[in-house]
Every structure is written in C-alpha cells, then in structure tokens.
PDB file of C-alpha atoms in Angstrom:
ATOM      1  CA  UNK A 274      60.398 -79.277  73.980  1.00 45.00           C
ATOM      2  CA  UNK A 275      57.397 -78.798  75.985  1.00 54.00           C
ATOM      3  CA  UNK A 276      53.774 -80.952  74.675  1.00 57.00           C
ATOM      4  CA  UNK A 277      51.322 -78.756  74.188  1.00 53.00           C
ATOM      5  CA  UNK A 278      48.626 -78.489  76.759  1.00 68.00           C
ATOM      6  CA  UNK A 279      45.809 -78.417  74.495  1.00 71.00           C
ATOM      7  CA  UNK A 280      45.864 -82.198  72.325  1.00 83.00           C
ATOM      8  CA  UNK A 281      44.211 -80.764  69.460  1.00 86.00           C
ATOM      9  CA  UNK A 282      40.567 -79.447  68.973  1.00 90.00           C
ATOM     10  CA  UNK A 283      37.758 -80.460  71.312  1.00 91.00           C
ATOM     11  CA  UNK A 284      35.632 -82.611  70.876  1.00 92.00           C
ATOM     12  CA  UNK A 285      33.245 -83.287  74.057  1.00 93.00           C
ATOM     13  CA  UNK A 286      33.923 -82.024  77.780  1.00 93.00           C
ATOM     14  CA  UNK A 287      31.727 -83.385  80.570  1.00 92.00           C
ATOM     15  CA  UNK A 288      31.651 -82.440  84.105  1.00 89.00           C
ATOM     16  CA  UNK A 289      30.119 -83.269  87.352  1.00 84.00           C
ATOM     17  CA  UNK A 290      26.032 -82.024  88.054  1.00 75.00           C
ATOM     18  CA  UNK A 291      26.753 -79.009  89.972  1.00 68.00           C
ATOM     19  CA  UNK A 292      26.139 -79.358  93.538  1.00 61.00           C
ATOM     20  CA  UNK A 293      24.993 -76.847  96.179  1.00 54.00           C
ATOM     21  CA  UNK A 294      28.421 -76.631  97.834  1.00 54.00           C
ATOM     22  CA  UNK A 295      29.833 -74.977  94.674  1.00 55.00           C
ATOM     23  CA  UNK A 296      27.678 -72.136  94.771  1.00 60.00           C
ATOM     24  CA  UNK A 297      28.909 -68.439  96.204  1.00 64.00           C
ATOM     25  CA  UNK A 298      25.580 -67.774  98.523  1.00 70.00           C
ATOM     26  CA  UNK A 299      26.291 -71.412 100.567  1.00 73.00           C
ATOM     27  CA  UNK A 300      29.912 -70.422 101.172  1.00 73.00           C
ATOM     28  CA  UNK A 301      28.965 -66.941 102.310  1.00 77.00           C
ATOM     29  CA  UNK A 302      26.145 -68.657 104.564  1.00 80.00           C
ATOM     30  CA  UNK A 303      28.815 -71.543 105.754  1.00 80.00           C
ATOM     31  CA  UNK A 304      31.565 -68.516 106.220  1.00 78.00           C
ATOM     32  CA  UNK A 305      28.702 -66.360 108.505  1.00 80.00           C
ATOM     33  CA  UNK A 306      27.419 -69.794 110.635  1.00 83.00           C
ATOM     34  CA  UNK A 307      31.548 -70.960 111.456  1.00 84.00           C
ATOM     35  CA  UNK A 308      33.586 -67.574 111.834  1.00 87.00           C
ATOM     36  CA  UNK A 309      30.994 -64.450 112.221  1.00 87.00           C
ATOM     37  CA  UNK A 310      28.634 -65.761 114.733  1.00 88.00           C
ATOM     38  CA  UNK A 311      31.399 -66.925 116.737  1.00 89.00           C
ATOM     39  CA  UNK A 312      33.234 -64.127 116.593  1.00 89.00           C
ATOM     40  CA  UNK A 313      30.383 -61.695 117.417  1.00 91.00           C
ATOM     41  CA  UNK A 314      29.464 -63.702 120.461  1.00 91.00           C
ATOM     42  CA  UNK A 315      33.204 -63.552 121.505  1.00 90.00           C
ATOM     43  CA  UNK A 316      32.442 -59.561 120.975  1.00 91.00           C
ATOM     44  CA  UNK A 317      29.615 -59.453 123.134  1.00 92.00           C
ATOM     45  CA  UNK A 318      31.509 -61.883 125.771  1.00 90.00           C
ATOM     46  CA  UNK A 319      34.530 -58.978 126.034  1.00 90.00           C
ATOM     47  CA  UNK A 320      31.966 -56.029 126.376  1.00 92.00           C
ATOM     48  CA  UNK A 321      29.568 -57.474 129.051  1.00 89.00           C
ATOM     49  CA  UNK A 322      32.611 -58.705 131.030  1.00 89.00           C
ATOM     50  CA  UNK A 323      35.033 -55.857 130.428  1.00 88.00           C
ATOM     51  CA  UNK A 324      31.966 -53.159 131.503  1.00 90.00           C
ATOM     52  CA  UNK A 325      31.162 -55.499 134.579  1.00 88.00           C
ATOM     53  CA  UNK A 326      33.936 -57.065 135.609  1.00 88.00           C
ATOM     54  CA  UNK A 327      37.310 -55.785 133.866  1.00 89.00           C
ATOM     55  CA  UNK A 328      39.718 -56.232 131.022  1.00 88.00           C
ATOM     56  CA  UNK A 329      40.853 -59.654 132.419  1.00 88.00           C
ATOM     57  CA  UNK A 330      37.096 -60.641 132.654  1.00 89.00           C
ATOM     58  CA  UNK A 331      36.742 -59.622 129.068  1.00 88.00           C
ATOM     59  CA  UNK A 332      39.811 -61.451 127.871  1.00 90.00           C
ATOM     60  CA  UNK A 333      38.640 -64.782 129.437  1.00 91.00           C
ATOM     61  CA  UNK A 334      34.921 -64.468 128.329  1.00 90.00           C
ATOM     62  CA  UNK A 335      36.094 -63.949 124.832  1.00 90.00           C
ATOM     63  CA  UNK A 336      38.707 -66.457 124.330  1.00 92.00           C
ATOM     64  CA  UNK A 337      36.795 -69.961 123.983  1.00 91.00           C
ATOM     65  CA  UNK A 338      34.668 -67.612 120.857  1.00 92.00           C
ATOM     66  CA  UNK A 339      37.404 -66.608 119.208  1.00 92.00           C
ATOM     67  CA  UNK A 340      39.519 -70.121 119.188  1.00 93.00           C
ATOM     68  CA  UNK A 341      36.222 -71.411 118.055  1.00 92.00           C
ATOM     69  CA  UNK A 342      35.843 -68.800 115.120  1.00 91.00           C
ATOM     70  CA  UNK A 343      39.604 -69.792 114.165  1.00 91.00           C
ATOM     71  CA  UNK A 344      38.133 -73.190 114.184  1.00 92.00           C
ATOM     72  CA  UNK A 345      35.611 -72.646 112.269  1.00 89.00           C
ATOM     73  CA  UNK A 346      37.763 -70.480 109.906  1.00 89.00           C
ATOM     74  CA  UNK A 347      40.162 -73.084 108.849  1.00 90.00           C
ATOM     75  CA  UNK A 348      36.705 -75.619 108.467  1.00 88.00           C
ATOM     76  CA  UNK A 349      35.396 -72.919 105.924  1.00 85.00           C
ATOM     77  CA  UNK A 350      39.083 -72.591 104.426  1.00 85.00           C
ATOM     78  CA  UNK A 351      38.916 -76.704 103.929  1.00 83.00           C
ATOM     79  CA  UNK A 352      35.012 -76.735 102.342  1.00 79.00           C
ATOM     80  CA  UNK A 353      35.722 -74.009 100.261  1.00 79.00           C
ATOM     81  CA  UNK A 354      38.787 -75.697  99.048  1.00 78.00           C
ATOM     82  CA  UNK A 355      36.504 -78.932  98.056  1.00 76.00           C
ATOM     83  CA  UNK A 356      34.017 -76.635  96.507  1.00 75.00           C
ATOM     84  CA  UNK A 357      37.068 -75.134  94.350  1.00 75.00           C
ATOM     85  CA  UNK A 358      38.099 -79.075  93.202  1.00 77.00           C
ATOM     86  CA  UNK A 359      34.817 -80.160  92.212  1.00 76.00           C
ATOM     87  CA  UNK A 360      33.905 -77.138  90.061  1.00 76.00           C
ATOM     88  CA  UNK A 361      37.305 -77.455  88.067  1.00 80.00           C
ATOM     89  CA  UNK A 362      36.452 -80.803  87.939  1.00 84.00           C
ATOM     90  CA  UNK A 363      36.009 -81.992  84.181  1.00 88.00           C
ATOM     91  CA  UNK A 364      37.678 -84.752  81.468  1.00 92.00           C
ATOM     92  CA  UNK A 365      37.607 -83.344  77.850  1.00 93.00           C
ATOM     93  CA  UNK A 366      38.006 -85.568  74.757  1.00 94.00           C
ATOM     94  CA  UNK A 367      39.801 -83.590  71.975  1.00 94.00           C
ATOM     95  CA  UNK A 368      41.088 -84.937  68.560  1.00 93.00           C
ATOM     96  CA  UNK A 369      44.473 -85.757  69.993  1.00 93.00           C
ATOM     97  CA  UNK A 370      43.993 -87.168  73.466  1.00 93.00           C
ATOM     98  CA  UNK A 371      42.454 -85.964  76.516  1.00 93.00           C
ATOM     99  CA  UNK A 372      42.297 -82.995  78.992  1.00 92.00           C
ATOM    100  CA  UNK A 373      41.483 -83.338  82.453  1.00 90.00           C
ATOM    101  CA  UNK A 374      41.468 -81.450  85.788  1.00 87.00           C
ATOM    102  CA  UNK A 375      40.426 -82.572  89.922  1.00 77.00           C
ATOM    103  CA  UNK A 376      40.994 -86.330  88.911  1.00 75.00           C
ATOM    104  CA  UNK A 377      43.416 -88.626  90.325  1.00 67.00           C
ATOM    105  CA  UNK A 378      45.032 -89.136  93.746  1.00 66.00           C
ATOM    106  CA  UNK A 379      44.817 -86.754  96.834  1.00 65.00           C
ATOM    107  CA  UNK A 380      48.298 -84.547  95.305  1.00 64.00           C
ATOM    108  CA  UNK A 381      47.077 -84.983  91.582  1.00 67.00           C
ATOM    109  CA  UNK A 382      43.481 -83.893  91.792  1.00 71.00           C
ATOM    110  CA  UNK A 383      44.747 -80.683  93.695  1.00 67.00           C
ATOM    111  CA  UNK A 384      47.638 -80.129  91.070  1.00 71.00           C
ATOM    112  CA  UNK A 385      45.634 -80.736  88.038  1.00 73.00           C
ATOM    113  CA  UNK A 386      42.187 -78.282  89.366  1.00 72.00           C
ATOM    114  CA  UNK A 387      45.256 -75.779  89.032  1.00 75.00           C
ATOM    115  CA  UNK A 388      46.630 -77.009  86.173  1.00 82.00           C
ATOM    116  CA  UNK A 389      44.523 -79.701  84.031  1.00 87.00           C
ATOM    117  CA  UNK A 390      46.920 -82.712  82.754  1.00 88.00           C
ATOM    118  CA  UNK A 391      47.177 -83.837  79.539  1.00 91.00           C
ATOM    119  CA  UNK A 392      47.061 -87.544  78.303  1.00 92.00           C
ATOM    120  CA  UNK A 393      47.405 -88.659  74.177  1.00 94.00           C
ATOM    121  CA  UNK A 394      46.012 -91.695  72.981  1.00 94.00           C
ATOM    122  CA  UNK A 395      48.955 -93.249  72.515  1.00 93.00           C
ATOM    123  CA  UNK A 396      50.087 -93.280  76.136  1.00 94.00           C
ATOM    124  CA  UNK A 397      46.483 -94.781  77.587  1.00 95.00           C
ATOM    125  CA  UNK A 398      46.986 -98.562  77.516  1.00 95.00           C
ATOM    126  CA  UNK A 399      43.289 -99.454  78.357  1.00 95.00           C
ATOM    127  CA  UNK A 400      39.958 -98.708  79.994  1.00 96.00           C
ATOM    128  CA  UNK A 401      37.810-100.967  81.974  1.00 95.00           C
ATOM    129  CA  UNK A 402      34.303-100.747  83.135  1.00 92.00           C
ATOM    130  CA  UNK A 403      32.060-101.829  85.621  1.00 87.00           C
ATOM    131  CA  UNK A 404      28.735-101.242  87.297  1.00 79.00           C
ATOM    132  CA  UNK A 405      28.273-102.096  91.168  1.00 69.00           C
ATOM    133  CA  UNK A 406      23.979-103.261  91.918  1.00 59.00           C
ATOM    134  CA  UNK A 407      23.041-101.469  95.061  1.00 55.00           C
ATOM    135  CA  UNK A 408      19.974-103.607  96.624  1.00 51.00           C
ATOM    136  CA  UNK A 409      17.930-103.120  99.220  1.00 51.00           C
ATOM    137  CA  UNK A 410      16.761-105.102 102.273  1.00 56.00           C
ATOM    138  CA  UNK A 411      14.654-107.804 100.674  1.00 56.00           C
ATOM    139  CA  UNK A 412      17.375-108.386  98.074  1.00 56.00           C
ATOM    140  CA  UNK A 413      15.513-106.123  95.056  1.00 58.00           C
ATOM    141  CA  UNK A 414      18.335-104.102  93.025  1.00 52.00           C
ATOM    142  CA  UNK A 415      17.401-100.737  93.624  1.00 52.00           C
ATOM    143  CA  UNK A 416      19.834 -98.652  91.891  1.00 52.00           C
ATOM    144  CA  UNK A 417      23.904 -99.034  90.530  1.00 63.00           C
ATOM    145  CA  UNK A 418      26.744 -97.056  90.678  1.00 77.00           C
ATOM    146  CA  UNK A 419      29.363 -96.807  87.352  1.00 86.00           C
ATOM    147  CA  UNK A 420      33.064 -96.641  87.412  1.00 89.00           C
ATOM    148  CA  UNK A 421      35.524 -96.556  84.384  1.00 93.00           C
ATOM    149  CA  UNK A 422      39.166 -96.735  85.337  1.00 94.00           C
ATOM    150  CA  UNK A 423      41.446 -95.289  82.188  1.00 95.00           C
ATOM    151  CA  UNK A 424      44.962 -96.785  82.537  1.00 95.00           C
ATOM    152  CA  UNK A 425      47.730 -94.806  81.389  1.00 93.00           C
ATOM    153  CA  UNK A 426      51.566 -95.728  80.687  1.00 91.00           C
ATOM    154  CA  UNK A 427      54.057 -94.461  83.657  1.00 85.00           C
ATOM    155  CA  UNK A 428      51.260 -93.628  85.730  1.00 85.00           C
ATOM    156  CA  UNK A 429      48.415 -94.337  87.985  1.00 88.00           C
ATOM    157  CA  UNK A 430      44.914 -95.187  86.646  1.00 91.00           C
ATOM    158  CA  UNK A 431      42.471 -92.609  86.454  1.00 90.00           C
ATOM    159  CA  UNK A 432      39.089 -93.814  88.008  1.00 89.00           C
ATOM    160  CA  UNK A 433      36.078 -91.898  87.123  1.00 90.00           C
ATOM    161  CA  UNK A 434      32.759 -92.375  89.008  1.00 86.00           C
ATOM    162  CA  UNK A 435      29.720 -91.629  87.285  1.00 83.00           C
ATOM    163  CA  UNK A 436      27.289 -89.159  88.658  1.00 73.00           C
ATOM    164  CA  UNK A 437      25.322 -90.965  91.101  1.00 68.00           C
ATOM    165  CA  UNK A 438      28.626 -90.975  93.474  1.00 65.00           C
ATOM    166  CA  UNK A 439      28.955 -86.994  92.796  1.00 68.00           C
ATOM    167  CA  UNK A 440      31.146 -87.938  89.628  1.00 79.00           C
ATOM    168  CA  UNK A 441      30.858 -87.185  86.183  1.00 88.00           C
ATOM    169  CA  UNK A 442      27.581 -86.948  84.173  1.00 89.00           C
ATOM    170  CA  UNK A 443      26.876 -89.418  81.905  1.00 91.00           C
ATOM    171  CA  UNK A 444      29.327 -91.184  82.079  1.00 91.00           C
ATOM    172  CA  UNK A 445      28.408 -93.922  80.329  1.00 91.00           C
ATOM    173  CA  UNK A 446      28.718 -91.875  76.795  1.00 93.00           C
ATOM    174  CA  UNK A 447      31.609 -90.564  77.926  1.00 94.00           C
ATOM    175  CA  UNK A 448      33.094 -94.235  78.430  1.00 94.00           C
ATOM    176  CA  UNK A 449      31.788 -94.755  75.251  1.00 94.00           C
ATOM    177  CA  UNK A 450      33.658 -92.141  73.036  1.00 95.00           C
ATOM    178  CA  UNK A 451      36.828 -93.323  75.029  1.00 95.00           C
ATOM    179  CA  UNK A 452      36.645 -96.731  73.861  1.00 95.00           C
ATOM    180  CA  UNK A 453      35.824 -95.891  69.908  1.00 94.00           C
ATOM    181  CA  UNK A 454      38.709 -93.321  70.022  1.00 94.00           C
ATOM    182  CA  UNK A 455      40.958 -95.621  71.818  1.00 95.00           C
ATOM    183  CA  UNK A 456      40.181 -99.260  70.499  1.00 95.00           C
ATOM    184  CA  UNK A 457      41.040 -99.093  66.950  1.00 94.00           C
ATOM    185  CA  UNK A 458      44.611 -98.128  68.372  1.00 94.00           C
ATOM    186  CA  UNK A 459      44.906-100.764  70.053  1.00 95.00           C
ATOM    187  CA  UNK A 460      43.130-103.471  68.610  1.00 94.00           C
ATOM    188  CA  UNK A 461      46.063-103.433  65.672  1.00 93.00           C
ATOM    189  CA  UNK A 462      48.788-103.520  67.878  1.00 93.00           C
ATOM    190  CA  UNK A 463      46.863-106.750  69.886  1.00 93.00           C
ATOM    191  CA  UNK A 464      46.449-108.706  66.780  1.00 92.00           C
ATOM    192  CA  UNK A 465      50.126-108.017  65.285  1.00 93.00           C
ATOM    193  CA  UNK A 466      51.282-109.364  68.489  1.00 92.00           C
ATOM    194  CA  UNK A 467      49.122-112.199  68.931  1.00 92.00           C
ATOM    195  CA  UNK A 468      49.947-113.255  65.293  1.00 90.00           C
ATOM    196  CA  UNK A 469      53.276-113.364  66.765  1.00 92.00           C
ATOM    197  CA  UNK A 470      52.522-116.224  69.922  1.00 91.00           C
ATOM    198  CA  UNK A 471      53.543-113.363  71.982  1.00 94.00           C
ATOM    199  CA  UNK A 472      51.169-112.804  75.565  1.00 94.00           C
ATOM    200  CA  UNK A 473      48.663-110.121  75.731  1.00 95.00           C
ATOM    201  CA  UNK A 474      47.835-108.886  79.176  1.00 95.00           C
ATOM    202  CA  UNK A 475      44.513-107.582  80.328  1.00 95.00           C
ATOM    203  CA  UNK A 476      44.378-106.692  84.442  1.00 93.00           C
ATOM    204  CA  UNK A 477      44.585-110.672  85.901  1.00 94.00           C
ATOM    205  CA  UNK A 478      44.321-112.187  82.704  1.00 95.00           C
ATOM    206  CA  UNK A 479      46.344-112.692  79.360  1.00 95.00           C
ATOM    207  CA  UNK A 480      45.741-114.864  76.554  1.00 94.00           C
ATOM    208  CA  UNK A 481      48.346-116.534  74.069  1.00 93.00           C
ATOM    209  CA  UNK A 482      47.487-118.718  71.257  1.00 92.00           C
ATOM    210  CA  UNK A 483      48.221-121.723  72.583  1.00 91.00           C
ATOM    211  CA  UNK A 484      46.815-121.184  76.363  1.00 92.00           C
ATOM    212  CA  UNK A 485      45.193-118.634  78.907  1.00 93.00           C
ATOM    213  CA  UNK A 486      46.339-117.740  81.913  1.00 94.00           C
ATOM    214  CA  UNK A 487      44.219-116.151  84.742  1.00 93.00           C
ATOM    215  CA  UNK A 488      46.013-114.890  87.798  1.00 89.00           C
ATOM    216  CA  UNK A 489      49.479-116.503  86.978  1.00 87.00           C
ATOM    217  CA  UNK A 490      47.715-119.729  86.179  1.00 91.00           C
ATOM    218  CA  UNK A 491      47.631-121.415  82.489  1.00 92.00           C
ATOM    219  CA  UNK A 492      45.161-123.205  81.408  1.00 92.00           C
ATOM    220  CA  UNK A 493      45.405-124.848  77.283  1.00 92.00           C
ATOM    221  CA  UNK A 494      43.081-123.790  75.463  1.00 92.00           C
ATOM    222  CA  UNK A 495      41.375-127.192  75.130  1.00 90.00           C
ATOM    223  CA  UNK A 496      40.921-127.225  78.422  1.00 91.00           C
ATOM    224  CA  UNK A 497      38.279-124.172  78.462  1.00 91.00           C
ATOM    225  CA  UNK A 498      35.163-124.799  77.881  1.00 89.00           C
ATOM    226  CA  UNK A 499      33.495-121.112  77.951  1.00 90.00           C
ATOM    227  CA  UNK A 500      33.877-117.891  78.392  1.00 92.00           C
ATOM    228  CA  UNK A 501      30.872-115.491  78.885  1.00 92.00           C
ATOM    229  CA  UNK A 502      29.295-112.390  81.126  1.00 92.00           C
ATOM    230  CA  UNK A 503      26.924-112.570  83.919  1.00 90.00           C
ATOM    231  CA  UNK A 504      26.272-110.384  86.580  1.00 85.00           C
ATOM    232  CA  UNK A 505      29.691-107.573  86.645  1.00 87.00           C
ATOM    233  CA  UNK A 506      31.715-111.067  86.211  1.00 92.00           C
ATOM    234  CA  UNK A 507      33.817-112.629  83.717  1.00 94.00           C
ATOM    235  CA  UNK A 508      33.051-116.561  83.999  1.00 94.00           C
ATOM    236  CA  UNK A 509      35.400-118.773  82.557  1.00 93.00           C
ATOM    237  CA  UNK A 510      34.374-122.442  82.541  1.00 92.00           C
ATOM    238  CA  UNK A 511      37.196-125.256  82.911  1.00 91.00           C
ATOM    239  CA  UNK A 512      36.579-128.730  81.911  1.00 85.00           C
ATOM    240  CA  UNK A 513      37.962-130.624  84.633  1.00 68.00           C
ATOM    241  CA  UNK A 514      37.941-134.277  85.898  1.00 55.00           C
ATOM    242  CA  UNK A 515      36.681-134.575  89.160  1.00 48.00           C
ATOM    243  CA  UNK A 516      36.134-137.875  90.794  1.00 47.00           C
ATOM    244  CA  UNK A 517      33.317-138.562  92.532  1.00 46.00           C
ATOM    245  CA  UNK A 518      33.233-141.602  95.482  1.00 48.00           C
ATOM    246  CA  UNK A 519      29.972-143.591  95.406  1.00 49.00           C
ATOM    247  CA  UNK A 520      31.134-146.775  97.314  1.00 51.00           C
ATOM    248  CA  UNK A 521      33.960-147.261  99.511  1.00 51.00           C
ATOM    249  CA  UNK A 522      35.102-149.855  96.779  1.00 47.00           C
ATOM    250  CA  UNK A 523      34.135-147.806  93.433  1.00 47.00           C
ATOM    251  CA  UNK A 524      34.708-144.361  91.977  1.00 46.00           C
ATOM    252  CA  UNK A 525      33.240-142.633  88.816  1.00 49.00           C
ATOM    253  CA  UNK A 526      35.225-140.060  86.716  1.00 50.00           C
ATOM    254  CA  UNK A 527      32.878-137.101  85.654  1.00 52.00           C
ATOM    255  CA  UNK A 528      33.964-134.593  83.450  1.00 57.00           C
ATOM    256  CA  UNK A 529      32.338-131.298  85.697  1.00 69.00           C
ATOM    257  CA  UNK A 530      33.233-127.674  84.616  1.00 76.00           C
ATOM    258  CA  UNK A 531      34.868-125.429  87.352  1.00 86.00           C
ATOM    259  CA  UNK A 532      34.136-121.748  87.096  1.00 88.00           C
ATOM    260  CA  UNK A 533      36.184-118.690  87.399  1.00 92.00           C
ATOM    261  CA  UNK A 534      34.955-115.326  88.009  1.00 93.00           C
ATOM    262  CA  UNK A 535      36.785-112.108  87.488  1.00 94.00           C
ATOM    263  CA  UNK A 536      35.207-108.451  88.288  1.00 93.00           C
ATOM    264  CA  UNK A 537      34.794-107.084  84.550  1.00 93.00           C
ATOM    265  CA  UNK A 538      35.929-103.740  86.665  1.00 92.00           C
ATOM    266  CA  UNK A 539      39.282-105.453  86.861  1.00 93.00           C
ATOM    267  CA  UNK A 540      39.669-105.758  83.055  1.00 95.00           C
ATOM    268  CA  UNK A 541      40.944-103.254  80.697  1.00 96.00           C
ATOM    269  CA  UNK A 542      40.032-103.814  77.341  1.00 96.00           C
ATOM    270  CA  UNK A 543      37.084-106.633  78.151  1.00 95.00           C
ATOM    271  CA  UNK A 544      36.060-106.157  74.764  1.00 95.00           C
ATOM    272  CA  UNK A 545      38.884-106.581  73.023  1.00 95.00           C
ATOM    273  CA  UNK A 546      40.001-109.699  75.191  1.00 95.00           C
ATOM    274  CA  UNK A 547      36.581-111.363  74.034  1.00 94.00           C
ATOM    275  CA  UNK A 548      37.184-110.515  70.020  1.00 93.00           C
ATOM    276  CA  UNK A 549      40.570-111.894  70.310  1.00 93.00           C
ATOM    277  CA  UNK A 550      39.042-115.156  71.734  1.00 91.00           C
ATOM    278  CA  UNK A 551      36.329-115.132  69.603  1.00 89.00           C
ATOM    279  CA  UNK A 552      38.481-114.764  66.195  1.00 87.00           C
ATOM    280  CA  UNK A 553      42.222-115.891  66.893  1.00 76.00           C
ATOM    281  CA  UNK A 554      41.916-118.958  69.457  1.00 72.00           C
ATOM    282  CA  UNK A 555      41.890-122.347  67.728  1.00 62.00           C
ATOM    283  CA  UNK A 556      41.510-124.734  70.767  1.00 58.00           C
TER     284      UNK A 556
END
C-alpha cells in the first residue's frame, strides 16, 4: 500500500526569499543576451559574406555565432533549470510529518522539485543545529550563517541552510517547531532505554549510566568534571592527573582538567543529550 503523500494537515511551510533569478523577465533577458544576440550576429555574418563573397563565405562567417548561440543555449537551459529548483524549493510541517521538495543531494533535490518527499516523525531520528561566526579582518564577528541537519532513518541527512546562504527563511523558527514536534517522541524512547543501562548515541557521542564515551572513547562518569556550551562547541572537562616536573629529582601530581570540544553542528539531539545528563547521571 502506497503512504500517502500528504502526512496530514499543514501546519507551517517556509521557503527560500525569492531571488532575482526566479523571475520570468531575467530569464527572458538571460535567454536574449546568450542565444538571440548571437544568433543575429551569426545572421548578419551569412548576409554580408554571402552578398560579398559567396555561400561558402557566408557559411564560415556564421559558424563561430551559431556554435556560440548553442553555447549559450544549453547555459540558459542549465540557469533556468536552477531557477526551476529553487522556486519549488520549500519544507512544510504538517500534523503527521513533513513535506519537502529541492532538498537533499544533487539526484534528490532534482527528484523531489518534481515530486516533494515525504518524511513522518517517526522515521526522523534527530536534528542538530549550529551557527558558523563570519568575522572580519580585525577579528570583529560581523555576521553568522545557520544550518540544521534533520537525520532521517535509511537515509541521508537533510541539511537546511538558513537564508543568509540563499536557504530557507527563518529558519531558526522553523528549527524550532521541528524540535517541539519531534522531541517529546523521542525523549520517551531515550529515557526507557537509558533506564535500561543500554547506550544512547548522539553524532560522536553516547552516554550510558555508568560512563560516556566521545569518539569511541569512555570516560566513567566520575571522571568528568563538566559539561557546558561555549562558542558552537560542546566542552567536556576531564579530571585528569597530569604530572608536572619541577626538579630533575622531584615531581608534583596536579589534578588539571583536559577539555574536549565537539561542533554542537555535529550533535543531533544536543538538548536532549544535556537533560539526560542533567537528570539520569549519578557520577
């Protein structure tokens, strides 16, 4: 039996700003500039050389012209195509899931602006956020660019960029809705399973009740000392002995923390992972 392709009624669609590129008088101009004016000068080529100097004359003349106007024919074929993608471009929240069209990988945004997919909240697995500071030559942020990545079972993530990277407007509220649609879900299958001293993954890091483990690594517990934001990272603070040499004959044993940082963009579920910490880890 086939899903349906609508998952229920909709409840907010958001698209890309519309761009110049998408609009019918800059194709037409872009159409005129590569194939017409080429191909009229190729015209005028053949008649000046066919009434001065003959048919072969003409045939010469006009050929470079009207290999460029082919040229410039499959360049407008290629823009025009782009154009098409981006305006079908949009992700849809509905009661059931999701709806989305142009996102994806080279073959799925192309099959999907034809035919939008379809995703229910029970197949997405998490969603992870994360804002990049763009700064300028004396070091002074000057603006940042968002990207949420929605990860989906049996499939490759879907990585949305917000509308400063010719993405989706406001995508922050968008991100938003996701996660208070898509949380709850999970959130009750993440505790039943922790209650059970069974490993919960999120990206390079998964947690247990007796230990975490970051990157294949486990660490006890006991041995972490925090766990906090700063900057797009996720620090987590080890206490480890390190042993410090202050003669050639003595040594001191300090007790110094050792950070570990992890892109929060590399994290489904950050939130989650921190209220699991938070309320079920008794070091």
């Amino acid at each position: 039996m086939d899903r349906p392709k609508v998952p229920g009624p909709v409840i907010a669609l958001y698209r890309p700003r519309p761009s110049i590129s998408q609009g019918a008088f800059f194709q037409i101009f872009i159409g005129a500039v590569l194939v017409l004016l080429p191909l009229s000068t190729a015209g005028e080529q053949a008649w000046y050389a066919h009434t001065h100097y003959g048919p072969v004359a003409a045939s010469a003349w006009a050929s470079p012209w009207l290999y460029l106007s082919l040229a410039g024919a499959i360049a407008w074929l290629g823009i025009a195509a782009v154009g098409f993608v981006r305006a079908r471009r949009f992700i849809a929240i509905h009661e059931d899931g999701l709806r989305y069209a142009s996102l994806g990988g080279p073959l799925r945004t192309l099959v999907t602006a034809i035919s939008p997919g379809v995703l229910y909240w029970h197949e997405l697995t998490g969603i992870a956020t994360g804002t990049t500071e763009v700064a300028s030559l004396t070091g002074k942020s000057t603006h940042s660019h968002c990207r949420t990545t929605i990860y989906r079972q049996g499939g490759a993530p879907l990585t949305l960029k917000g509308s400063d990277r010719g993405g989706i407007q406001n995508l922050p509220e968008l991100t938003t809705r996701l996660k208070a649609r898509l949380y709850p879900r999970l959130q009750r299958r993440m505790e039943a399973r922790f209650e059970n001293n069974q490993w919960i993954d999120f990206g390079p890091i998964s947690i247990h009740p007796k230990e975490l483990r970051i990157r294949n690594k486990a660490y006890p517990w006991k041995q972490v000392h925090k766990i906090y934001i700063k900057k797009g990272y996720l620090l987590v603070e080890l206490e480890q002995p390190v042993t410090i040499h202050r003669r050639p004959t003595a040594s001191k044993n300090l007790s110094k923390p050792v950070q570990i940082l992890i892109p929060v963009s590399q994290i489904p579920n950050l939130e989650l992972l921190l209220k699991l910490i938070e309320e079920g880890v008794n070091p």
